[in-house]
Amino acid sequence: MKLLVPVKRVVDYNVKVRVKADNTGVETANVKMSMNPFDEIAVEEAVRLKEKGVATEIIAVSIGPAQAQEQIRTALAMGADRGILVEAENTEPLGVAKLLKAIVEREGPQLVMMGKQAIDDDMNATGQMLAALLGWSQGTYASKVELADGAAKVTREVDGGLETVNLKLPAIVTADLRLNEPRYASLPNIMKARKKPIETLKPADLGVDVAPRLSILKVEEPPKRQAGVKVGSVAELVAKLKTEAKVI
Amino acid sequence: MAVLLLADRSGNIVSQPTRSAVAAASQIDKDVHVLVLGGAEAAQAAAKLPGVTKVIQADGPAYEHGLAEPAAALLVALAPNYSHLLAPGSAMGKNIMPRVAALLDVQVITDIAGVESPDTFRRFIYAGNALATVKTSDGKKVLTVRAASFDPVPAEGGTAAVENAPAAEDPGVSAFVGAEIAQSERPELTAARVVISGGRALGSAENFAILDKVADKLGAAVGASRAAVDAGYAPNDHQVGQTGKIVAPELYIAVGISGAIQHLAGMKDSKVIVAINKDEDAPIFQVADYGLVGDLFTIIPELEKELG
């Protein structure tokens, strides 16, 4: 079975982002970029499915700037077989889902394994939107995935605990944090990944209109909190919470 | 045109995030209809929410567990009568609404933190480090609501009529197998007035339990950082942060939590934040109203005693 794994190039999760002075967005020039952490988990799960003999080929796909090649190379170094880069910037989840749908129809995977959300726009939407456009089942926030007999049994992280659903294949599964611990790519694998093929496309090659539906009117710093005080003892803390903050 | 809100029910009651979403929906339009999947008693509870003008209840095995595929198909069938389709930003709402949006060919706007106008909304990006104002050009608006940003409407006061949902097709591609819902006597994390959270510094699941006694005295819910959850000290659904729950209680007590960006994303709207940490340079002190530097294993029992 073929697996498709979409990966996104995002500002590294350790970077404290800064809002641009003109309020048009956040500063992304000269900022460290990486693969979205949830996508690393999705790649890892795909590679494990291949190691178990369930998957035969893993295609890593990224929709983003030319530099998103780096994130595809990372996926290839982790164990993906080949890559597809669709060069399109600032695409919204709906546009990304439409591009992915076109790639799914071309490549014919039985499972799309992806992250539950990207840590830049925090949308948490692309997987569900792709499932809708394809008419496929969806297993979001997966913490466990078992494939057998044309179905995927997915344990999902929901608000009160865990829930298990059975999905007919083909399906979309989105990875939650606890699905697995992604591996580090070894140096020999990074070298080998350089030789694996990456195909580059434009949205027009796939016949997809990715015109945005949302316009960002402004991006601001969130309201700052007032500087607090350090207290010297538990008694002082409790006294302040009672009389000053009046919360207990 | 009216707005349709998909309710999230916990058993026979409507969840608090749903009541926050009613408050958000009321800012968009005075005519708020609520859709309840399964649960006749929850539908009656939804009818009592102030601001709700009609409740639509959908019975049937496909809806009982809120599976995304049949639920989205039903919402799409109802959509022609509504300008806006909303849901609380709970696991259920986030699972279903993007699917609905794609079926309607619109871009979903998730976790709205403010309503500027019927087509312009505020939402946080980059783990709460930036606040974006976005305007949509889509005819129909599909949204999820960040509960911590809207005061929930009271549970009583309304008198809406309940009617049955029209039949909609079940795509039949998924089935509910089972659930393991964590048992807790304490208030729900996203609804609690006081939250006490522990981090990696607690050291073990046994040690983590020392927070329980303080929680009991304060009527607080217990939360955890990702590090504590990953180490197995606390269950997954206790996680507060960008990838866990977003809370905004009156009092948030962070115990042995350093204060990573991803954790702050889940709690920095709390009214009063208390940090207890032995590292006086921990980033948590930059957002804390009251900080206490010291060993949590001496401070927590002392705090319990001090609370009487």
PDB file of N, CA and C in Angstrom, chain A residues 119-201:
ATOM      1  N   ILE A 119       2.093  24.359  13.626  1.00  0.00           N
ATOM      2  CA  ILE A 119       2.284  25.235  14.786  1.00  0.00           C
ATOM      3  C   ILE A 119       2.425  26.701  14.410  1.00  0.00           C
ATOM      4  N   ASP A 120       2.259  27.035  13.121  1.00  0.00           N
ATOM      5  CA  ASP A 120       2.280  28.461  12.753  1.00  0.00           C
ATOM      6  C   ASP A 120       0.857  29.045  12.707  1.00  0.00           C
ATOM      7  N   ASP A 121      -0.004  28.470  11.843  1.00  0.00           N
ATOM      8  CA  ASP A 121      -1.367  29.022  11.791  1.00  0.00           C
ATOM      9  C   ASP A 121      -2.290  28.384  12.819  1.00  0.00           C
ATOM     10  N   ASP A 122      -1.837  27.296  13.456  1.00  0.00           N
ATOM     11  CA  ASP A 122      -2.634  26.606  14.476  1.00  0.00           C
ATOM     12  C   ASP A 122      -4.066  26.319  14.011  1.00  0.00           C
ATOM     13  N   MET A 123      -4.246  26.008  12.731  1.00  0.00           N
ATOM     14  CA  MET A 123      -5.590  25.838  12.182  1.00  0.00           C
ATOM     15  C   MET A 123      -6.243  24.501  12.549  1.00  0.00           C
ATOM     16  N   ASN A 124      -5.459  23.421  12.433  1.00  0.00           N
ATOM     17  CA  ASN A 124      -6.031  22.105  12.723  1.00  0.00           C
ATOM     18  C   ASN A 124      -7.193  21.821  11.773  1.00  0.00           C
ATOM     19  N   ALA A 125      -6.956  21.877  10.482  1.00  0.00           N
ATOM     20  CA  ALA A 125      -8.058  21.758   9.529  1.00  0.00           C
ATOM     21  C   ALA A 125      -7.730  20.955   8.269  1.00  0.00           C
ATOM     22  N   THR A 126      -6.463  20.956   7.836  1.00  0.00           N
ATOM     23  CA  THR A 126      -6.156  20.431   6.503  1.00  0.00           C
ATOM     24  C   THR A 126      -6.544  18.953   6.339  1.00  0.00           C
ATOM     25  N   GLY A 127      -6.257  18.128   7.333  1.00  0.00           N
ATOM     26  CA  GLY A 127      -6.584  16.695   7.240  1.00  0.00           C
ATOM     27  C   GLY A 127      -8.074  16.468   7.064  1.00  0.00           C
ATOM     28  N   GLN A 128      -8.854  17.148   7.908  1.00  0.00           N
ATOM     29  CA  GLN A 128     -10.311  16.997   7.833  1.00  0.00           C
ATOM     30  C   GLN A 128     -10.825  17.491   6.479  1.00  0.00           C
ATOM     31  N   MET A 129     -10.234  18.592   5.983  1.00  0.00           N
ATOM     32  CA  MET A 129     -10.696  19.156   4.704  1.00  0.00           C
ATOM     33  C   MET A 129     -10.358  18.216   3.552  1.00  0.00           C
ATOM     34  N   LEU A 130      -9.170  17.612   3.610  1.00  0.00           N
ATOM     35  CA  LEU A 130      -8.778  16.664   2.571  1.00  0.00           C
ATOM     36  C   LEU A 130      -9.709  15.448   2.583  1.00  0.00           C
ATOM     37  N   ALA A 131     -10.009  14.943   3.788  1.00  0.00           N
ATOM     38  CA  ALA A 131     -10.923  13.794   3.906  1.00  0.00           C
ATOM     39  C   ALA A 131     -12.275  14.140   3.284  1.00  0.00           C
ATOM     40  N   ALA A 132     -12.757  15.355   3.545  1.00  0.00           N
ATOM     41  CA  ALA A 132     -14.053  15.788   3.007  1.00  0.00           C
ATOM     42  C   ALA A 132     -14.017  15.833   1.482  1.00  0.00           C
ATOM     43  N   LEU A 133     -12.966  16.432   0.928  1.00  0.00           N
ATOM     44  CA  LEU A 133     -12.893  16.595  -0.528  1.00  0.00           C
ATOM     45  C   LEU A 133     -12.808  15.249  -1.242  1.00  0.00           C
ATOM     46  N   LEU A 134     -12.152  14.271  -0.587  1.00  0.00           N
ATOM     47  CA  LEU A 134     -12.022  12.948  -1.192  1.00  0.00           C
ATOM     48  C   LEU A 134     -13.210  12.047  -0.871  1.00  0.00           C
ATOM     49  N   GLY A 135     -14.020  12.458   0.110  1.00  0.00           N
ATOM     50  CA  GLY A 135     -15.110  11.597   0.574  1.00  0.00           C
ATOM     51  C   GLY A 135     -14.594  10.411   1.378  1.00  0.00           C
ATOM     52  N   TRP A 136     -13.403  10.572   1.941  1.00  0.00           N
ATOM     53  CA  TRP A 136     -12.791   9.493   2.725  1.00  0.00           C
ATOM     54  C   TRP A 136     -13.133   9.632   4.206  1.00  0.00           C
ATOM     55  N   SER A 137     -12.878   8.571   4.954  1.00  0.00           N
ATOM     56  CA  SER A 137     -13.037   8.616   6.408  1.00  0.00           C
ATOM     57  C   SER A 137     -11.841   9.341   7.014  1.00  0.00           C
ATOM     58  N   GLN A 138     -12.011   9.820   8.258  1.00  0.00           N
ATOM     59  CA  GLN A 138     -10.932  10.562   8.915  1.00  0.00           C
ATOM     60  C   GLN A 138     -10.720  10.070  10.339  1.00  0.00           C
ATOM     61  N   GLY A 139      -9.456   9.911  10.704  1.00  0.00           N
ATOM     62  CA  GLY A 139      -9.109   9.549  12.080  1.00  0.00           C
ATOM     63  C   GLY A 139      -8.178  10.623  12.606  1.00  0.00           C
ATOM     64  N   THR A 140      -8.765  11.643  13.251  1.00  0.00           N
ATOM     65  CA  THR A 140      -7.959  12.777  13.700  1.00  0.00           C
ATOM     66  C   THR A 140      -7.412  12.522  15.106  1.00  0.00           C
ATOM     67  N   TYR A 141      -6.320  13.230  15.453  1.00  0.00           N
ATOM     68  CA  TYR A 141      -5.697  13.207  16.789  1.00  0.00           C
ATOM     69  C   TYR A 141      -5.336  11.775  17.193  1.00  0.00           C
ATOM     70  N   ALA A 142      -4.736  11.054  16.256  1.00  0.00           N
ATOM     71  CA  ALA A 142      -4.451   9.636  16.488  1.00  0.00           C
ATOM     72  C   ALA A 142      -3.307   9.444  17.472  1.00  0.00           C
ATOM     73  N   SER A 143      -3.511   8.553  18.454  1.00  0.00           N
ATOM     74  CA  SER A 143      -2.411   8.167  19.324  1.00  0.00           C
ATOM     75  C   SER A 143      -2.034   6.707  19.090  1.00  0.00           C
ATOM     76  N   LYS A 144      -2.817   5.997  18.235  1.00  0.00           N
ATOM     77  CA  LYS A 144      -2.486   4.621  17.877  1.00  0.00           C
ATOM     78  C   LYS A 144      -3.171   4.293  16.550  1.00  0.00           C
ATOM     79  N   VAL A 145      -2.449   3.635  15.664  1.00  0.00           N
ATOM     80  CA  VAL A 145      -3.010   3.280  14.359  1.00  0.00           C
ATOM     81  C   VAL A 145      -2.691   1.820  14.068  1.00  0.00           C
ATOM     82  N   GLU A 146      -3.727   1.030  13.756  1.00  0.00           N
ATOM     83  CA  GLU A 146      -3.503  -0.356  13.348  1.00  0.00           C
ATOM     84  C   GLU A 146      -4.200  -0.573  12.013  1.00  0.00           C
ATOM     85  N   LEU A 147      -3.458  -1.105  11.057  1.00  0.00           N
ATOM     86  CA  LEU A 147      -4.034  -1.368   9.738  1.00  0.00           C
ATOM     87  C   LEU A 147      -4.223  -2.864   9.563  1.00  0.00           C
ATOM     88  N   ALA A 148      -5.450  -3.265   9.180  1.00  0.00           N
ATOM     89  CA  ALA A 148      -5.706  -4.676   8.909  1.00  0.00           C
ATOM     90  C   ALA A 148      -6.994  -4.818   8.120  1.00  0.00           C
ATOM     91  N   ASP A 149      -7.016  -5.733   7.192  1.00  0.00           N
ATOM     92  CA  ASP A 149      -8.229  -6.095   6.452  1.00  0.00           C
ATOM     93  C   ASP A 149      -8.943  -4.897   5.830  1.00  0.00           C
ATOM     94  N   GLY A 150      -8.209  -4.061   5.169  1.00  0.00           N
ATOM     95  CA  GLY A 150      -8.842  -2.938   4.470  1.00  0.00           C
ATOM     96  C   GLY A 150      -9.427  -1.877   5.378  1.00  0.00           C
ATOM     97  N   ALA A 151      -9.019  -1.911   6.645  1.00  0.00           N
ATOM     98  CA  ALA A 151      -9.545  -0.910   7.580  1.00  0.00           C
ATOM     99  C   ALA A 151      -8.417  -0.390   8.468  1.00  0.00           C
ATOM    100  N   ALA A 152      -8.631   0.791   9.009  1.00  0.00           N
ATOM    101  CA  ALA A 152      -7.688   1.361   9.972  1.00  0.00           C
ATOM    102  C   ALA A 152      -8.407   1.504  11.301  1.00  0.00           C
ATOM    103  N   LYS A 153      -7.812   0.915  12.343  1.00  0.00           N
ATOM    104  CA  LYS A 153      -8.364   1.083  13.682  1.00  0.00           C
ATOM    105  C   LYS A 153      -7.538   2.181  14.343  1.00  0.00           C
ATOM    106  N   VAL A 154      -8.188   3.285  14.649  1.00  0.00           N
ATOM    107  CA  VAL A 154      -7.473   4.467  15.125  1.00  0.00           C
ATOM    108  C   VAL A 154      -7.955   4.838  16.523  1.00  0.00           C
ATOM    109  N   THR A 155      -7.018   4.942  17.457  1.00  0.00           N
ATOM    110  CA  THR A 155      -7.339   5.439  18.786  1.00  0.00           C
ATOM    111  C   THR A 155      -7.086   6.937  18.780  1.00  0.00           C
ATOM    112  N   ARG A 156      -8.093   7.701  19.170  1.00  0.00           N
ATOM    113  CA  ARG A 156      -8.037   9.161  19.069  1.00  0.00           C
ATOM    114  C   ARG A 156      -7.992   9.799  20.449  1.00  0.00           C
ATOM    115  N   GLU A 157      -7.242  10.896  20.557  1.00  0.00           N
ATOM    116  CA  GLU A 157      -7.234  11.654  21.810  1.00  0.00           C
ATOM    117  C   GLU A 157      -8.380  12.654  21.774  1.00  0.00           C
ATOM    118  N   VAL A 158      -9.374  12.413  22.632  1.00  0.00           N
ATOM    119  CA  VAL A 158     -10.512  13.331  22.702  1.00  0.00           C
ATOM    120  C   VAL A 158     -10.501  14.007  24.070  1.00  0.00           C
ATOM    121  N   ASP A 159     -11.448  14.928  24.307  1.00  0.00           N
ATOM    122  CA  ASP A 159     -11.360  15.750  25.516  1.00  0.00           C
ATOM    123  C   ASP A 159     -11.351  14.956  26.818  1.00  0.00           C
ATOM    124  N   GLY A 160     -12.210  13.951  26.929  1.00  0.00           N
ATOM    125  CA  GLY A 160     -12.273  13.235  28.201  1.00  0.00           C
ATOM    126  C   GLY A 160     -11.287  12.089  28.322  1.00  0.00           C
ATOM    127  N   GLY A 161     -10.630  11.714  27.249  1.00  0.00           N
ATOM    128  CA  GLY A 161      -9.735  10.554  27.289  1.00  0.00           C
ATOM    129  C   GLY A 161      -9.453  10.056  25.889  1.00  0.00           C
ATOM    130  N   LEU A 162      -9.740   8.774  25.646  1.00  0.00           N
ATOM    131  CA  LEU A 162      -9.445   8.178  24.345  1.00  0.00           C
ATOM    132  C   LEU A 162     -10.708   7.592  23.728  1.00  0.00           C
ATOM    133  N   GLU A 163     -10.716   7.569  22.396  1.00  0.00           N
ATOM    134  CA  GLU A 163     -11.842   6.992  21.677  1.00  0.00           C
ATOM    135  C   GLU A 163     -11.266   6.185  20.522  1.00  0.00           C
ATOM    136  N   THR A 164     -11.870   5.041  20.226  1.00  0.00           N
ATOM    137  CA  THR A 164     -11.375   4.227  19.113  1.00  0.00           C
ATOM    138  C   THR A 164     -12.432   4.157  18.013  1.00  0.00           C
ATOM    139  N   VAL A 165     -11.984   4.386  16.787  1.00  0.00           N
ATOM    140  CA  VAL A 165     -12.892   4.292  15.645  1.00  0.00           C
ATOM    141  C   VAL A 165     -12.299   3.338  14.613  1.00  0.00           C
ATOM    142  N   ASN A 166     -13.179   2.763  13.821  1.00  0.00           N
ATOM    143  CA  ASN A 166     -12.763   1.879  12.750  1.00  0.00           C
ATOM    144  C   ASN A 166     -13.060   2.576  11.428  1.00  0.00           C
ATOM    145  N   LEU A 167     -12.030   2.765  10.607  1.00  0.00           N
ATOM    146  CA  LEU A 167     -12.192   3.520   9.369  1.00  0.00           C
ATOM    147  C   LEU A 167     -12.005   2.607   8.171  1.00  0.00           C
ATOM    148  N   LYS A 168     -12.919   2.720   7.208  1.00  0.00           N
ATOM    149  CA  LYS A 168     -12.721   2.011   5.942  1.00  0.00           C
ATOM    150  C   LYS A 168     -11.588   2.699   5.198  1.00  0.00           C
ATOM    151  N   LEU A 169     -10.707   1.922   4.607  1.00  0.00           N
ATOM    152  CA  LEU A 169      -9.662   2.512   3.763  1.00  0.00           C
ATOM    153  C   LEU A 169     -10.233   2.761   2.364  1.00  0.00           C
ATOM    154  N   PRO A 170      -9.778   3.762   1.654  1.00  0.00           N
ATOM    155  CA  PRO A 170      -8.737   4.713   2.006  1.00  0.00           C
ATOM    156  C   PRO A 170      -9.194   5.703   3.071  1.00  0.00           C
ATOM    157  N   ALA A 171      -8.202   6.222   3.836  1.00  0.00           N
ATOM    158  CA  ALA A 171      -8.537   7.103   4.949  1.00  0.00           C
ATOM    159  C   ALA A 171      -7.451   8.152   5.152  1.00  0.00           C
ATOM    160  N   ILE A 172      -7.829   9.184   5.914  1.00  0.00           N
ATOM    161  CA  ILE A 172      -6.877  10.205   6.345  1.00  0.00           C
ATOM    162  C   ILE A 172      -6.678  10.021   7.847  1.00  0.00           C
ATOM    163  N   VAL A 173      -5.443   9.975   8.293  1.00  0.00           N
ATOM    164  CA  VAL A 173      -5.179   9.919   9.732  1.00  0.00           C
ATOM    165  C   VAL A 173      -4.304  11.113  10.095  1.00  0.00           C
ATOM    166  N   THR A 174      -4.691  11.856  11.146  1.00  0.00           N
ATOM    167  CA  THR A 174      -3.827  12.956  11.586  1.00  0.00           C
ATOM    168  C   THR A 174      -3.210  12.602  12.935  1.00  0.00           C
ATOM    169  N   ALA A 175      -1.912  12.860  13.043  1.00  0.00           N
ATOM    170  CA  ALA A 175      -1.125  12.401  14.181  1.00  0.00           C
ATOM    171  C   ALA A 175      -1.189  13.374  15.350  1.00  0.00           C
ATOM    172  N   ASP A 176      -1.391  12.832  16.542  1.00  0.00           N
ATOM    173  CA  ASP A 176      -1.258  13.623  17.753  1.00  0.00           C
ATOM    174  C   ASP A 176       0.132  13.371  18.341  1.00  0.00           C
ATOM    175  N   LEU A 177       0.469  14.171  19.368  1.00  0.00           N
ATOM    176  CA  LEU A 177       1.828  14.123  19.919  1.00  0.00           C
ATOM    177  C   LEU A 177       2.261  12.749  20.383  1.00  0.00           C
ATOM    178  N   ARG A 178       1.335  12.000  20.956  1.00  0.00           N
ATOM    179  CA  ARG A 178       1.743  10.762  21.603  1.00  0.00           C
ATOM    180  C   ARG A 178       1.686   9.537  20.708  1.00  0.00           C
ATOM    181  N   LEU A 179       1.512   9.752  19.393  1.00  0.00           N
ATOM    182  CA  LEU A 179       1.488   8.607  18.481  1.00  0.00           C
ATOM    183  C   LEU A 179       2.829   7.871  18.502  1.00  0.00           C
ATOM    184  N   ASN A 180       3.916   8.609  18.536  1.00  0.00           N
ATOM    185  CA  ASN A 180       5.240   7.981  18.560  1.00  0.00           C
ATOM    186  C   ASN A 180       6.307   9.027  18.885  1.00  0.00           C
ATOM    187  N   GLU A 181       7.535   8.551  18.962  1.00  0.00           N
ATOM    188  CA  GLU A 181       8.699   9.422  19.176  1.00  0.00           C
ATOM    189  C   GLU A 181       9.484   9.428  17.858  1.00  0.00           C
ATOM    190  N   PRO A 182       9.475  10.520  17.102  1.00  0.00           N
ATOM    191  CA  PRO A 182      10.145  10.506  15.795  1.00  0.00           C
ATOM    192  C   PRO A 182      11.646  10.247  15.918  1.00  0.00           C
ATOM    193  N   ARG A 183      12.185   9.522  14.964  1.00  0.00           N
ATOM    194  CA  ARG A 183      13.618   9.216  14.961  1.00  0.00           C
ATOM    195  C   ARG A 183      14.423  10.402  14.429  1.00  0.00           C
ATOM    196  N   TYR A 184      15.718  10.410  14.779  1.00  0.00           N
ATOM    197  CA  TYR A 184      16.625  11.368  14.164  1.00  0.00           C
ATOM    198  C   TYR A 184      17.187  10.716  12.915  1.00  0.00           C
ATOM    199  N   ALA A 185      17.332  11.492  11.858  1.00  0.00           N
ATOM    200  CA  ALA A 185      17.926  10.955  10.642  1.00  0.00           C
ATOM    201  C   ALA A 185      19.426  10.793  10.881  1.00  0.00           C
ATOM    202  N   SER A 186      19.965   9.633  10.532  1.00  0.00           N
ATOM    203  CA  SER A 186      21.404   9.412  10.709  1.00  0.00           C
ATOM    204  C   SER A 186      22.157  10.068   9.546  1.00  0.00           C
ATOM    205  N   LEU A 187      23.445  10.331   9.751  1.00  0.00           N
ATOM    206  CA  LEU A 187      24.228  10.983   8.702  1.00  0.00           C
ATOM    207  C   LEU A 187      24.221  10.184   7.393  1.00  0.00           C
ATOM    208  N   PRO A 188      24.461   8.850   7.440  1.00  0.00           N
ATOM    209  CA  PRO A 188      24.398   8.099   6.167  1.00  0.00           C
ATOM    210  C   PRO A 188      23.024   8.233   5.489  1.00  0.00           C
ATOM    211  N   ASN A 189      21.954   8.237   6.268  1.00  0.00           N
ATOM    212  CA  ASN A 189      20.625   8.368   5.670  1.00  0.00           C
ATOM    213  C   ASN A 189      20.391   9.758   5.093  1.00  0.00           C
ATOM    214  N   ILE A 190      20.990  10.777   5.741  1.00  0.00           N
ATOM    215  CA  ILE A 190      20.882  12.136   5.194  1.00  0.00           C
ATOM    216  C   ILE A 190      21.594  12.173   3.833  1.00  0.00           C
ATOM    217  N   MET A 191      22.758  11.497   3.760  1.00  0.00           N
ATOM    218  CA  MET A 191      23.506  11.449   2.495  1.00  0.00           C
ATOM    219  C   MET A 191      22.689  10.710   1.433  1.00  0.00           C
ATOM    220  N   LYS A 192      22.111   9.579   1.819  1.00  0.00           N
ATOM    221  CA  LYS A 192      21.320   8.780   0.860  1.00  0.00           C
ATOM    222  C   LYS A 192      20.103   9.570   0.378  1.00  0.00           C
ATOM    223  N   ALA A 193      19.533  10.353   1.285  1.00  0.00           N
ATOM    224  CA  ALA A 193      18.316  11.106   0.940  1.00  0.00           C
ATOM    225  C   ALA A 193      18.572  12.112  -0.171  1.00  0.00           C
ATOM    226  N   ARG A 194      19.827  12.523  -0.302  1.00  0.00           N
ATOM    227  CA  ARG A 194      20.161  13.491  -1.358  1.00  0.00           C
ATOM    228  C   ARG A 194      19.955  12.905  -2.742  1.00  0.00           C
ATOM    229  N   LYS A 195      20.026  11.578  -2.810  1.00  0.00           N
ATOM    230  CA  LYS A 195      19.894  10.917  -4.118  1.00  0.00           C
ATOM    231  C   LYS A 195      18.447  10.550  -4.440  1.00  0.00           C
ATOM    232  N   LYS A 196      17.579  10.636  -3.451  1.00  0.00           N
ATOM    233  CA  LYS A 196      16.171  10.277  -3.715  1.00  0.00           C
ATOM    234  C   LYS A 196      15.498  11.400  -4.509  1.00  0.00           C
ATOM    235  N   PRO A 197      14.574  11.024  -5.400  1.00  0.00           N
ATOM    236  CA  PRO A 197      14.001  12.049  -6.295  1.00  0.00           C
ATOM    237  C   PRO A 197      12.950  12.957  -5.632  1.00  0.00           C
ATOM    238  N   ILE A 198      12.966  14.230  -6.028  1.00  0.00           N
ATOM    239  CA  ILE A 198      11.912  15.163  -5.635  1.00  0.00           C
ATOM    240  C   ILE A 198      11.371  15.803  -6.910  1.00  0.00           C
ATOM    241  N   GLU A 199      10.084  15.669  -7.111  1.00  0.00           N
ATOM    242  CA  GLU A 199       9.436  16.279  -8.277  1.00  0.00           C
ATOM    243  C   GLU A 199       8.889  17.638  -7.853  1.00  0.00           C
ATOM    244  N   THR A 200       9.057  18.640  -8.715  1.00  0.00           N
ATOM    245  CA  THR A 200       8.564  19.979  -8.369  1.00  0.00           C
ATOM    246  C   THR A 200       7.415  20.365  -9.296  1.00  0.00           C
ATOM    247  N   LEU A 201       6.342  20.846  -8.703  1.00  0.00           N
ATOM    248  CA  LEU A 201       5.132  21.209  -9.454  1.00  0.00           C
ATOM    249  C   LEU A 201       4.653  22.592  -9.041  1.00  0.00           C
TER     250      LEU A 201
END
